[in-house]
Short mmCIF file of C-alpha atoms in Angstrom, two decimals:
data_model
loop_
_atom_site.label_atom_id
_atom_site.label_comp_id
_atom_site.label_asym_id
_atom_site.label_seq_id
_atom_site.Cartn_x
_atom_site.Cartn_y
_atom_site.Cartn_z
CA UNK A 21 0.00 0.00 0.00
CA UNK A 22 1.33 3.42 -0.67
CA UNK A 23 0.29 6.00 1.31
CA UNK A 24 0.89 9.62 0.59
CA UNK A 25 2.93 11.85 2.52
CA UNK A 26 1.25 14.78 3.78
CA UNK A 27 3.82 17.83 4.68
CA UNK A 28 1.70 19.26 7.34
CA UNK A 29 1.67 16.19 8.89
CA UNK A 30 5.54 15.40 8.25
CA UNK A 31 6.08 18.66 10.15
CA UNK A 32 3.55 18.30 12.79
CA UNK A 33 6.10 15.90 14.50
CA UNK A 34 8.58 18.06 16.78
CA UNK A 35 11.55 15.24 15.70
CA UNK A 36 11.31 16.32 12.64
CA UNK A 37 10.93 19.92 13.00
CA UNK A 38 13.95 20.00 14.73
CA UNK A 39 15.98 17.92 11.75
CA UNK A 40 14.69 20.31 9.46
CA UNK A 41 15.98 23.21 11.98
CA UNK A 42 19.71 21.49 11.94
CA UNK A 43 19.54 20.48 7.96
CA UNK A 44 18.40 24.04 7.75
CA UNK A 45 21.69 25.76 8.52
CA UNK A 46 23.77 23.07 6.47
CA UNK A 47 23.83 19.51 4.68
CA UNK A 48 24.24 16.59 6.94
CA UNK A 49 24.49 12.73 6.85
CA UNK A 50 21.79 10.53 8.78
CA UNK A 51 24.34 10.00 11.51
CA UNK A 52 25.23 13.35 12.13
CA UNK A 53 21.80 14.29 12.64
CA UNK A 54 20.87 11.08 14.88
CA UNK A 55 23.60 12.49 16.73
CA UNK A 56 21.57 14.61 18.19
CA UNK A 57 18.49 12.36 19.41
CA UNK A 58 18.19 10.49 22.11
CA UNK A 59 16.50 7.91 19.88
CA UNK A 60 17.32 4.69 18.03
CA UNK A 61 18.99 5.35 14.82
CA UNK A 62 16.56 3.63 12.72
CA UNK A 63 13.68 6.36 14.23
CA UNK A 64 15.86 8.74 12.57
CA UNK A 65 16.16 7.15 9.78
CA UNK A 66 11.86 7.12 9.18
CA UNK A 67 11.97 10.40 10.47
CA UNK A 68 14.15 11.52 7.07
CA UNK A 69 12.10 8.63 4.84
CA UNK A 70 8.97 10.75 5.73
CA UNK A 71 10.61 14.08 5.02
CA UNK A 72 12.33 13.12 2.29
CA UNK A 73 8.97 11.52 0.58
CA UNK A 74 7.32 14.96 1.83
CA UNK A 75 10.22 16.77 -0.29
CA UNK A 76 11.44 18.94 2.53
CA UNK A 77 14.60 17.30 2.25
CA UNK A 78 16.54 15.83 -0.70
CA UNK A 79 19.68 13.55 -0.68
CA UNK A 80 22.70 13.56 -2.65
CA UNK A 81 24.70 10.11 -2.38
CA UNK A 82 28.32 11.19 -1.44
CA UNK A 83 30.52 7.70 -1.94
CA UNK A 84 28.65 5.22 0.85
CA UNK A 85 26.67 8.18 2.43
CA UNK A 86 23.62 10.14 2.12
CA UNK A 87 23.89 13.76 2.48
CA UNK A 88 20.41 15.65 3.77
CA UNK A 89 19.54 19.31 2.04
CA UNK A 90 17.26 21.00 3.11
CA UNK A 91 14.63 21.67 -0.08
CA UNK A 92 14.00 25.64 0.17
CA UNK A 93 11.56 25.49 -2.76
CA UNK A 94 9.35 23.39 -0.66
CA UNK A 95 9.83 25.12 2.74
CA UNK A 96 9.00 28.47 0.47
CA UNK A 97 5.46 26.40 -0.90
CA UNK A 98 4.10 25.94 2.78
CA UNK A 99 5.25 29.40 3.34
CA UNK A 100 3.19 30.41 0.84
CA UNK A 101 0.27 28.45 1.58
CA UNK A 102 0.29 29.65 5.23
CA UNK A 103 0.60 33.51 4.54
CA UNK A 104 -3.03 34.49 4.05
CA UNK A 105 -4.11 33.01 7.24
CA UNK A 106 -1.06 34.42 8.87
CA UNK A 107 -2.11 38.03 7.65
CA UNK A 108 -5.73 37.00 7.96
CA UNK A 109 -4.83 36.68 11.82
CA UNK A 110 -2.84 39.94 11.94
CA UNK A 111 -5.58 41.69 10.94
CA UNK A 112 -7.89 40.37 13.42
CA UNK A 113 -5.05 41.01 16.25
CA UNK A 114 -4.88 44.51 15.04
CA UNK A 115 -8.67 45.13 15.39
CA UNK A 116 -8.94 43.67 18.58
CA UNK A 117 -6.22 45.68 20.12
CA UNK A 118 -7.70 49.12 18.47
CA UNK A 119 -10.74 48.29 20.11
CA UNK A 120 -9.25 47.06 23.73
CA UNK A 121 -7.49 50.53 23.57
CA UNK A 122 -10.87 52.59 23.36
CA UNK A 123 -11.87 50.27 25.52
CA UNK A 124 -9.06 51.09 28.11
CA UNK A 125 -9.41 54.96 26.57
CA UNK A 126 -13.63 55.30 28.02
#
């Protein structure tokens, strides 16, 4: 059965937020990220199947190892996706502080 990755989902793990935090600031292989769990390797390793079938990350094969990257053009496609409901919310946050300070003003 193949199941399709969804990316909010891939990203609604904190493991894999925070490999997408360290693959963010540069390329890495699977064991230098594990590194920094306290978790089996092979958890890792699903964590970066999933993200890598989500195409946040891509890999480059470097002699016997896989290098992470992270994949701005995706990153910049969920950005995207999340912006009107991120100014839709500003808005809202603006109103309701112009009308706590009349509020606070009478």
């Amino acid at each position: 059965m193949n199941l399709r990755r969804d990316v909010f989902q891939a990203i609604a793990d904190p493991t894999r937020r925070s490999i997408l935090m360290l693959v963010a600031t540069q390329a890495m292989t699977a064991g230098a990220i594990a590194s920094n769990f306290d978790t089996a390797r092979p958890t890792v390793s699903k964590h970066l199947q999933i993200l890598t079938e989500c195409e946040l990350l891509t890999q480059e094969q470097n002699g016997r190892e896989m290098i992470y990257h992270l994949n701005p053009n995706k990153m910049k496609e969920i950005a995207d996706f999340i912006e009107p409901f991120r100014k839709m919310w500003d808005d809202r946050f603006n109103k309701l502080e112009d009308v706590m300070k009349k509020y606070k003003e009478s």
